[in-house]
GROMACS .gro file of C-alpha atoms in nm:
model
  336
    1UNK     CA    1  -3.052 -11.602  -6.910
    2UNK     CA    2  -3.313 -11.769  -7.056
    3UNK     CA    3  -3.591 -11.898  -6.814
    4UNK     CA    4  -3.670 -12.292  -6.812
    5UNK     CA    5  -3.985 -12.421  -6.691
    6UNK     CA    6  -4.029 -12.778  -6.449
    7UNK     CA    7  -4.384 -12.870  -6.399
    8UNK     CA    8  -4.442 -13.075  -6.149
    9UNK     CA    9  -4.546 -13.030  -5.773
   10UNK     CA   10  -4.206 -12.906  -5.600
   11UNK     CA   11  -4.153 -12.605  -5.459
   12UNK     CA   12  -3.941 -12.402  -5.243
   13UNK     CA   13  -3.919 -12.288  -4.841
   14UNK     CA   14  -3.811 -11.997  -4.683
   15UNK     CA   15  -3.579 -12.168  -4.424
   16UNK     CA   16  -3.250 -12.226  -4.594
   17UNK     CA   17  -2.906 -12.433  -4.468
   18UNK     CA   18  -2.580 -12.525  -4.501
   19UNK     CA   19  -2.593 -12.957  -4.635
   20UNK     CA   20  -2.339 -13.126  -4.438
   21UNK     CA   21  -2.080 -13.321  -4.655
   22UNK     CA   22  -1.815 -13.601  -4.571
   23UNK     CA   23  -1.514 -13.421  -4.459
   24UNK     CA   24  -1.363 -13.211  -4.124
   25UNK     CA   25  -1.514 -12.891  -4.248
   26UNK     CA   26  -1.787 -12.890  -3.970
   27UNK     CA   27  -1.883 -12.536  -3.880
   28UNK     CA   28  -1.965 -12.406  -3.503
   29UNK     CA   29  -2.225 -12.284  -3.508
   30UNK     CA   30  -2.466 -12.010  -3.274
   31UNK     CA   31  -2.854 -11.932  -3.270
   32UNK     CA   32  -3.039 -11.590  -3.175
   33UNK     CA   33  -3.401 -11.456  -3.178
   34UNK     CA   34  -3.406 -11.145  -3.327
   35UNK     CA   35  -3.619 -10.978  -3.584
   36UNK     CA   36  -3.882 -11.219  -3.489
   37UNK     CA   37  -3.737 -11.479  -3.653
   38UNK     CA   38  -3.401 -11.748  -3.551
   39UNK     CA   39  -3.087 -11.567  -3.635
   40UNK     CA   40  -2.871 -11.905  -3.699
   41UNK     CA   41  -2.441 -11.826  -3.745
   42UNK     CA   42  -2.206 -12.109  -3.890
   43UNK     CA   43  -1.873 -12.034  -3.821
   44UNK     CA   44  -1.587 -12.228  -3.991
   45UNK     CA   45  -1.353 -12.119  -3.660
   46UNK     CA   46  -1.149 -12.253  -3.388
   47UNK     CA   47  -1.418 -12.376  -3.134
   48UNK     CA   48  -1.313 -12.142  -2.832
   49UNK     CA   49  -1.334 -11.820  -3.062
   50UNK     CA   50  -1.672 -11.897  -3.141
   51UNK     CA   51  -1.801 -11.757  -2.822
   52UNK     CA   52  -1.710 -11.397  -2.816
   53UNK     CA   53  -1.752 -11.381  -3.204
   54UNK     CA   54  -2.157 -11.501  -3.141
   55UNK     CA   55  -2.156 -11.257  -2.824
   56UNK     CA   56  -2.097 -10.998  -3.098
   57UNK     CA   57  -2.305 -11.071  -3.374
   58UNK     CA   58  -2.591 -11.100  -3.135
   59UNK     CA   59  -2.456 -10.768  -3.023
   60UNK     CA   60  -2.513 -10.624  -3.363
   61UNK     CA   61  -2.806 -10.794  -3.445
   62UNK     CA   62  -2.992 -10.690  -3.209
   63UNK     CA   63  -2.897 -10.310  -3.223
   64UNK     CA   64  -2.955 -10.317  -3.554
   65UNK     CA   65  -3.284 -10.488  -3.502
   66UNK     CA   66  -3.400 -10.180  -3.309
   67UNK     CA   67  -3.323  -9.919  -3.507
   68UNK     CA   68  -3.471 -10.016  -3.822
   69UNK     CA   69  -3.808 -10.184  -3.737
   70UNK     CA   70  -4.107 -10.004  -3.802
   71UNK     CA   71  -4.304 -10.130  -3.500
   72UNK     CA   72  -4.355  -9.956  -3.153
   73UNK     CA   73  -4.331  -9.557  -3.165
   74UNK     CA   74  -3.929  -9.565  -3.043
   75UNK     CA   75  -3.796  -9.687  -3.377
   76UNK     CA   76  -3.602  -9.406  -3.628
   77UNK     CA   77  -3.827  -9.522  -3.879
   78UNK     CA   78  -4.168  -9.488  -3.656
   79UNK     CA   79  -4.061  -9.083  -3.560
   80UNK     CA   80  -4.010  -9.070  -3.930
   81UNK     CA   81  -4.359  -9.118  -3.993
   82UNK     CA   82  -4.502  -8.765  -3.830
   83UNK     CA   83  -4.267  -8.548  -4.019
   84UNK     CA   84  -4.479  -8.290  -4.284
   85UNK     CA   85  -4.459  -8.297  -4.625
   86UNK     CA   86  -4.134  -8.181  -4.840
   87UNK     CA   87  -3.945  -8.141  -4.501
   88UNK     CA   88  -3.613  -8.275  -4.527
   89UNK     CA   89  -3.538  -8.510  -4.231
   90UNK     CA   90  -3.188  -8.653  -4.176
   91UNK     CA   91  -3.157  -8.990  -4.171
   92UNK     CA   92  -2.864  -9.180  -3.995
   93UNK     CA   93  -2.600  -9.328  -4.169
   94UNK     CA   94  -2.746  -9.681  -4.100
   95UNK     CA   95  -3.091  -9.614  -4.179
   96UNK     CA   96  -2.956  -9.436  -4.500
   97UNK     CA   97  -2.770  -9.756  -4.595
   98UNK     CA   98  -3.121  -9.941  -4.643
   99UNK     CA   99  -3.347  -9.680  -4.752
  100UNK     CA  100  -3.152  -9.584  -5.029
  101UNK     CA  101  -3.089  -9.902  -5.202
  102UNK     CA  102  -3.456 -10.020  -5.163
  103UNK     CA  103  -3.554  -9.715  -5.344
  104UNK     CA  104  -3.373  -9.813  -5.580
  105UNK     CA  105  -3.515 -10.140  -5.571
  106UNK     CA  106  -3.823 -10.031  -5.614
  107UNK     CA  107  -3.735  -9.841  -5.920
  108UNK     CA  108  -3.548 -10.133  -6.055
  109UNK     CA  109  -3.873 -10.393  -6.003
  110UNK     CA  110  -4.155 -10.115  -6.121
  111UNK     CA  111  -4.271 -10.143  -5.732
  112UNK     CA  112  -4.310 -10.454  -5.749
  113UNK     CA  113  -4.119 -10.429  -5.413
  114UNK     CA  114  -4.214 -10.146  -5.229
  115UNK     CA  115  -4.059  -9.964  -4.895
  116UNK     CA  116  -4.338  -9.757  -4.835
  117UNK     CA  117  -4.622  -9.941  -4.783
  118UNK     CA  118  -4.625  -9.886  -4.404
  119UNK     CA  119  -4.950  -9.751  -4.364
  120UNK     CA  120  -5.090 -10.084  -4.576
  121UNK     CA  121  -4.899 -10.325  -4.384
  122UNK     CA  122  -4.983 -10.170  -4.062
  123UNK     CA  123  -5.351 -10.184  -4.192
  124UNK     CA  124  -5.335 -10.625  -4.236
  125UNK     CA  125  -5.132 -10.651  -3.915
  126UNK     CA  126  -4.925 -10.948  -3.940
  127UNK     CA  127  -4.837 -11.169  -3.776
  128UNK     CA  128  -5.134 -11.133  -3.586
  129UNK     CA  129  -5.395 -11.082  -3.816
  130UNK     CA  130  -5.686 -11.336  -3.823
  131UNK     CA  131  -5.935 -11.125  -4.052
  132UNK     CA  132  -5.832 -10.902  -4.396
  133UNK     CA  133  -5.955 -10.518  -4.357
  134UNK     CA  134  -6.194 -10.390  -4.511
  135UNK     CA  135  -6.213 -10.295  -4.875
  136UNK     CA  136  -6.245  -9.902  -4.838
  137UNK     CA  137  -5.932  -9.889  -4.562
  138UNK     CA  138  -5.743 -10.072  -4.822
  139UNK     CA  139  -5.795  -9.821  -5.112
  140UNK     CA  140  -5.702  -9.568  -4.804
  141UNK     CA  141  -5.393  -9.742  -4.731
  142UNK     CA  142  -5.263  -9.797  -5.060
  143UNK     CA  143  -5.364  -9.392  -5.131
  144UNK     CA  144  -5.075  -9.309  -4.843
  145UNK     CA  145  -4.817  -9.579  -5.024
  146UNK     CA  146  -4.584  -9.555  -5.279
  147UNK     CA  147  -4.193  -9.526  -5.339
  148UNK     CA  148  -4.249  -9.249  -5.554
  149UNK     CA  149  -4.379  -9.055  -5.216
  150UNK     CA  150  -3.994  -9.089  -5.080
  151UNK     CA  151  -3.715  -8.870  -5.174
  152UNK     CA  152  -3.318  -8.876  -5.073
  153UNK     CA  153  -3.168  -8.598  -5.127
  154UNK     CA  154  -2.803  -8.511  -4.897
  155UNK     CA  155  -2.853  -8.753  -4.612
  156UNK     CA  156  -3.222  -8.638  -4.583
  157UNK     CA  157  -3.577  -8.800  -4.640
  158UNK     CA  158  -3.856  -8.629  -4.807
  159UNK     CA  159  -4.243  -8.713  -4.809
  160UNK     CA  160  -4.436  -8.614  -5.091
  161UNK     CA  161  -4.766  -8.639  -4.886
  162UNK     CA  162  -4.860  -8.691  -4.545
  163UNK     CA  163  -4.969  -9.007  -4.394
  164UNK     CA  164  -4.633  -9.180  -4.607
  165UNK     CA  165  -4.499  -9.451  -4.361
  166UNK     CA  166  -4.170  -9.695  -4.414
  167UNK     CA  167  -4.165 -10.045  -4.406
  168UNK     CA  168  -3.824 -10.177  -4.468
  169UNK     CA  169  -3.903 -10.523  -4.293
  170UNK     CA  170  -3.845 -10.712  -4.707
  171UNK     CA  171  -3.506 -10.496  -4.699
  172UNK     CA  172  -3.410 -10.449  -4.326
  173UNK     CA  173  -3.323 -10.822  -4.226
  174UNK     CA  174  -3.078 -10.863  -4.572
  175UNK     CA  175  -2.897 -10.549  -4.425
  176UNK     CA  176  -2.874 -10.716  -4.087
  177UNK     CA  177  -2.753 -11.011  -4.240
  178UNK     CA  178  -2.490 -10.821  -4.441
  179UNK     CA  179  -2.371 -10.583  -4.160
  180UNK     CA  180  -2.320 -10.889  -3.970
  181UNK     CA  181  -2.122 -11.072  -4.203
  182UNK     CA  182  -1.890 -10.800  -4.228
  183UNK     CA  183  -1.808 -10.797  -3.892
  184UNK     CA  184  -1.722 -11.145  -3.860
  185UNK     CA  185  -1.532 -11.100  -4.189
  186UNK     CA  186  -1.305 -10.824  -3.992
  187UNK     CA  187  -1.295 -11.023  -3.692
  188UNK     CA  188  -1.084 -11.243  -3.927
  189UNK     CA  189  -1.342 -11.565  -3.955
  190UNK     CA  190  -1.188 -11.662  -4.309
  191UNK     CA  191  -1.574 -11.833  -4.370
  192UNK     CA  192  -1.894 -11.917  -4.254
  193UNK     CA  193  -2.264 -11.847  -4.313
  194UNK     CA  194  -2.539 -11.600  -4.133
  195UNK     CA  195  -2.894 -11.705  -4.203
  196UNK     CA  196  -3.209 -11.521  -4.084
  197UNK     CA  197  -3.577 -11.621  -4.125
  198UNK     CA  198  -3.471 -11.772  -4.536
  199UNK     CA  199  -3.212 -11.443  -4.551
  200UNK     CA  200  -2.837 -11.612  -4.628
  201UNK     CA  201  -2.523 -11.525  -4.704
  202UNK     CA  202  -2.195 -11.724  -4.692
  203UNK     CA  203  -1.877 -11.586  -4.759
  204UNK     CA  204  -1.477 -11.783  -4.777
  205UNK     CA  205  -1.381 -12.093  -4.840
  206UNK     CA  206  -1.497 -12.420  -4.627
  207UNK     CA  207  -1.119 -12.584  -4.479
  208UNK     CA  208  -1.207 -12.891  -4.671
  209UNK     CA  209  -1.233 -12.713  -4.993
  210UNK     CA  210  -1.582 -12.888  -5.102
  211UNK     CA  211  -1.773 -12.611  -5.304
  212UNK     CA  212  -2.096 -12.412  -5.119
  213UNK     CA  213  -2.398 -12.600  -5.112
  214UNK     CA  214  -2.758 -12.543  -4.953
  215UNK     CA  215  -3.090 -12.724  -4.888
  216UNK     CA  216  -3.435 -12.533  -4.947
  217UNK     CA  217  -3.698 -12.726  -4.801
  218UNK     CA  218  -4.071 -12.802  -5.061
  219UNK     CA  219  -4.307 -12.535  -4.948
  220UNK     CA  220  -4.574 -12.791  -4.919
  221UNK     CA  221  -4.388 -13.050  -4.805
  222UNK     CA  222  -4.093 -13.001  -4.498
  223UNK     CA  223  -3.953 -13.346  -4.565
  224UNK     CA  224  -3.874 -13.286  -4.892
  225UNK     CA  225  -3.587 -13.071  -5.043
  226UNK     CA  226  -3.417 -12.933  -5.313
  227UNK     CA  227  -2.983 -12.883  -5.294
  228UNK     CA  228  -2.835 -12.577  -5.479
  229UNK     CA  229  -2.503 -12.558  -5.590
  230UNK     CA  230  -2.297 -12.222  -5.550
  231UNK     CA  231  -2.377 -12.038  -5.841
  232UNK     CA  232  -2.111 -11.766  -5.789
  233UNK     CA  233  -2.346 -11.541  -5.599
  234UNK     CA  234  -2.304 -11.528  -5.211
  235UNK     CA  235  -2.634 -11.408  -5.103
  236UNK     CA  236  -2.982 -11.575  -5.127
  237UNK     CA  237  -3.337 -11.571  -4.978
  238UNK     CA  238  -3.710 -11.661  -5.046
  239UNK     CA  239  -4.019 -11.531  -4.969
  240UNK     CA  240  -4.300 -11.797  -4.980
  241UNK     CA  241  -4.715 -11.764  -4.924
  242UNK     CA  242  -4.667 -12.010  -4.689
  243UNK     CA  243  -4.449 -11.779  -4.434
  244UNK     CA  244  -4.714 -11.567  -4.257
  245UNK     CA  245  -5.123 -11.652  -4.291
  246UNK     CA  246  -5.447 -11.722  -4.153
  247UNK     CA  247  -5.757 -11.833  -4.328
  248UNK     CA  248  -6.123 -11.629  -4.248
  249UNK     CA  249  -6.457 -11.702  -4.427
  250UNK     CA  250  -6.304 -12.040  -4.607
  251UNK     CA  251  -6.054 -11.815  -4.779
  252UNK     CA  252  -5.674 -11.770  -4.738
  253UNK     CA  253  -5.453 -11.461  -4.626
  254UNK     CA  254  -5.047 -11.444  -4.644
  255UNK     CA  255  -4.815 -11.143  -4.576
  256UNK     CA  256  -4.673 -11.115  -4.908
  257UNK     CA  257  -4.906 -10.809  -5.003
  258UNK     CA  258  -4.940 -10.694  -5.367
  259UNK     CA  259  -4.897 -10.273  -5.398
  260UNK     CA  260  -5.108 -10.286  -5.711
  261UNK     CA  261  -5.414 -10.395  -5.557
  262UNK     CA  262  -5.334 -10.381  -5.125
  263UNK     CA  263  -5.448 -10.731  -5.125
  264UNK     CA  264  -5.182 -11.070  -5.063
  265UNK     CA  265  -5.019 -11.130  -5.394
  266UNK     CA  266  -5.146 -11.409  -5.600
  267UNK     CA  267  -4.917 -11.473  -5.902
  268UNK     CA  268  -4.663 -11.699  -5.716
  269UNK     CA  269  -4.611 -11.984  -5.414
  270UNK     CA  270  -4.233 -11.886  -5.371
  271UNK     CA  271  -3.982 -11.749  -5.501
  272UNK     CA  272  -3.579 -11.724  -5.420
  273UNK     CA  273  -3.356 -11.477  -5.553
  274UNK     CA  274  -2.920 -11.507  -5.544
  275UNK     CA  275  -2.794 -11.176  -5.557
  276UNK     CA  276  -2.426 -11.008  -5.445
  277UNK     CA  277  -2.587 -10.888  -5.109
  278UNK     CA  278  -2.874 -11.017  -4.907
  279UNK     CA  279  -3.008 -10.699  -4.900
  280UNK     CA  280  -3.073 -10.750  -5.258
  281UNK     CA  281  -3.147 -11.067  -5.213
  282UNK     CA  282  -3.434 -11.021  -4.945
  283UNK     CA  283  -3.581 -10.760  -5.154
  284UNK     CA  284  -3.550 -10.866  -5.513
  285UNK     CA  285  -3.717 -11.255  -5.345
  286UNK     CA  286  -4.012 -11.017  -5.257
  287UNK     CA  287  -3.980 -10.806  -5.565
  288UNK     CA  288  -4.040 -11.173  -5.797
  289UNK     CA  289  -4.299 -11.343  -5.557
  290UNK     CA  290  -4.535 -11.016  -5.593
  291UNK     CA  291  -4.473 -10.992  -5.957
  292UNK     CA  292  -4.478 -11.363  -6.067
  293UNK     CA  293  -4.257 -11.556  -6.338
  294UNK     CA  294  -4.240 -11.348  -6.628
  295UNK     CA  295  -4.129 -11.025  -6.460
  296UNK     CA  296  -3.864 -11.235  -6.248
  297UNK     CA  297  -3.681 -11.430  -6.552
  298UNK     CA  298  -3.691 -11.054  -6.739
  299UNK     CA  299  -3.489 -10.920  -6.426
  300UNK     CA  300  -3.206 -11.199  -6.424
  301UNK     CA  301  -3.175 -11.167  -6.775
  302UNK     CA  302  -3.082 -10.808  -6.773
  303UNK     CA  303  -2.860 -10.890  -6.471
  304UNK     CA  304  -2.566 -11.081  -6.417
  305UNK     CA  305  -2.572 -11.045  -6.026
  306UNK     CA  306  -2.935 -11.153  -5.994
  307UNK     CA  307  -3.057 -11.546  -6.039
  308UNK     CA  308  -3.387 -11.630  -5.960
  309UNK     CA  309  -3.653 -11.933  -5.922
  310UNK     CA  310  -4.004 -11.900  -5.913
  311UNK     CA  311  -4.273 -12.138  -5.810
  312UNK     CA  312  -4.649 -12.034  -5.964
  313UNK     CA  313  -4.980 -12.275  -5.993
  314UNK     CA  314  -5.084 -12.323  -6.341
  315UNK     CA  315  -5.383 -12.571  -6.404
  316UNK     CA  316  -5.392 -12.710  -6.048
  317UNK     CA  317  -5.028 -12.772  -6.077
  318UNK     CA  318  -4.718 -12.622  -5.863
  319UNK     CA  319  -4.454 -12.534  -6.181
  320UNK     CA  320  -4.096 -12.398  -6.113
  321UNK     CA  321  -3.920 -12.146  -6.387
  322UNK     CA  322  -3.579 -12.060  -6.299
  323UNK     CA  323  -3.312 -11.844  -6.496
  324UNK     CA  324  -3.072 -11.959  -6.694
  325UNK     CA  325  -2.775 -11.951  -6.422
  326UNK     CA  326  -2.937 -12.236  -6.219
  327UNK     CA  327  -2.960 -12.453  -6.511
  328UNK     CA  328  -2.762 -12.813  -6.386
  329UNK     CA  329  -2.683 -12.620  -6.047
  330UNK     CA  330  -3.019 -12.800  -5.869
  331UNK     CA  331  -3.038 -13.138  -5.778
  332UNK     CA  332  -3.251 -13.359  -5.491
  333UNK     CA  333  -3.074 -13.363  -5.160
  334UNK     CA  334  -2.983 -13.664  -4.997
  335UNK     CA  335  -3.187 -13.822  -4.714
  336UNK     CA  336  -3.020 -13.637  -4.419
   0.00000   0.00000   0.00000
């Protein structure tokens, strides 16, 4: 897949939707706040299912949302973080379902996206933080970091050193996306779409048989959008500098934090990865905004279940690279 390069000052937004079309196929749809973001549920159903299928997603969700966030002390993942090093600590079957693919994530992406970097992201403290740390807590931070710190081995964690803490929050909201989809899916919804916080996933066929299709609003601009065709990959999401930030001393801050350096990452604006779950999807969009272009159109080449475009400045432009399975699939939307 080889990567093609726009100039030009577009660019790409986290929040992601379903386009509307001409036709019957109009979806029911449901909204939730969970995971601090809008948990939004298109259902192509029967109108009076629609309730008790929401009641349970939101159900889900938010059980889900409990047990794998990394804030508060009550978490899994938080009494994790006082075990001592090499002890083996069992990990339940949910939590075991993220942690061990985004190891493997990491591995895949050089670290590039990172599940350990708990003790750094607890350090910058968004959403609320207003000024960056300082320089010497940073090189502390990034000392207690690492994926190469965690270990699976039988159902069990190991830390290689103490002070290691999880983060699974680029990781975490994919798997709540996925889990959720599946239980529509056996609740016998033949389609539909979950989306959380730029997280997506769509799965069936729409009743009027028009092909998938979504809008991804200009990073810079909210008017302005770009449409995506299905390109045979039923998960998506983006991760974008724009997302979480604060400015102090005439200088910008976003969440998006590099695990090379501890600081926010600098080498793209946005960047939006398909992929076959949005697990992957969440964490390889992550993986290519920390990493920038190059990295990113290497990954999709070696992969035929990964597509990804990348927006980067270059010379006081915005450009956009994508990989080579987007090529003809993006187009300007319509004027709603």
């Amino acid at each position: 897949m080889k990567a093609r390069v726009l100039a030009g000052l577009a660019g790409l937004a986290a929040f992601l939707w379903l386009l509307p079309g001409p036709g019957p196929a109009v979806p029911v749809e449901g909204y939730h706040v969970a995971m601090g973001t809008v948990v939004r549920v298109a259902l192509f159903a029967d109108e009076d299912r629609a309730p008790p299928l929401f009641a349970q997603a939101w159900g889900l969700i938010d059980r889900l949302d409990s047990a794998l966030t990394h804030y508060g002390v009550s978490s899994e993942i938080a009494r994790l973080h006082g075990i001592a090093p090499g002890q083996p600590k069992a990990l339940s079957e949910e939590l075991h379902q993220v942690l061990a693919p985004a190891l493997e994530l990491a591995r895949r992406t050089d670290g590039a996206f990172d599940p350990a970097l708990g003790a750094l992201t607890a350090l910058w403290g968004f959403p609320e933080a207003r000024r960056p740390p300082a320089p010497a807590s940073i090189d502390s931070a990034l000392a207690l970091g690492g994926y190469e710190q965690v270990r699976l081995s039988q159902g069990r964690v190991i830390f290689e050193r103490a002070g290691v803490r999880l983060d699974l929050g680029a990781a975490a909201k994919g798997h709540v996306v996925d889990r959720t989809v599946d239980l529509l899916r056996a609740a016998g919804v033949e389609a539909g779409v979950v989306e959380a916080g730029g997280d997506l996933r769509f799965w069936g066929r729409k009743p009027d048989g028009r092909p998938w299709r979504f809008g991804v609003q200009h990073p810079r601009d909210p008017a302005d959008t770009v449409a995506v065709e299905d390109v045979g990959l039923p998960a998506l999401a983006t991760s974008g500098d724009y997302e979480l930030a604060f400015e102090s001393e005439g200088r910008r801050y976003h969440h998006l934090l590099d695990p090379a350096t501890g600081y926010p990452a600098g080498r793209a604006v946005s960047a939006t990865a398909w992929a076959r779950t949005a697990l992957e999807a969440d964490a390889l969009a992550t993986a290519a905004f920390v990493a920038g272009p190059g990295p990113a159109m290497e990954w999709a080449a070696a992969d035929d279940g990964l597509e990804v475009m990348v927006y980067y400045e270059d010379g006081g432009y915005l450009r956009r690279v994508h990989s080579d399975g987007l090529q003809g699939r993006i187009q300007a939307a319509p004027a709603p």
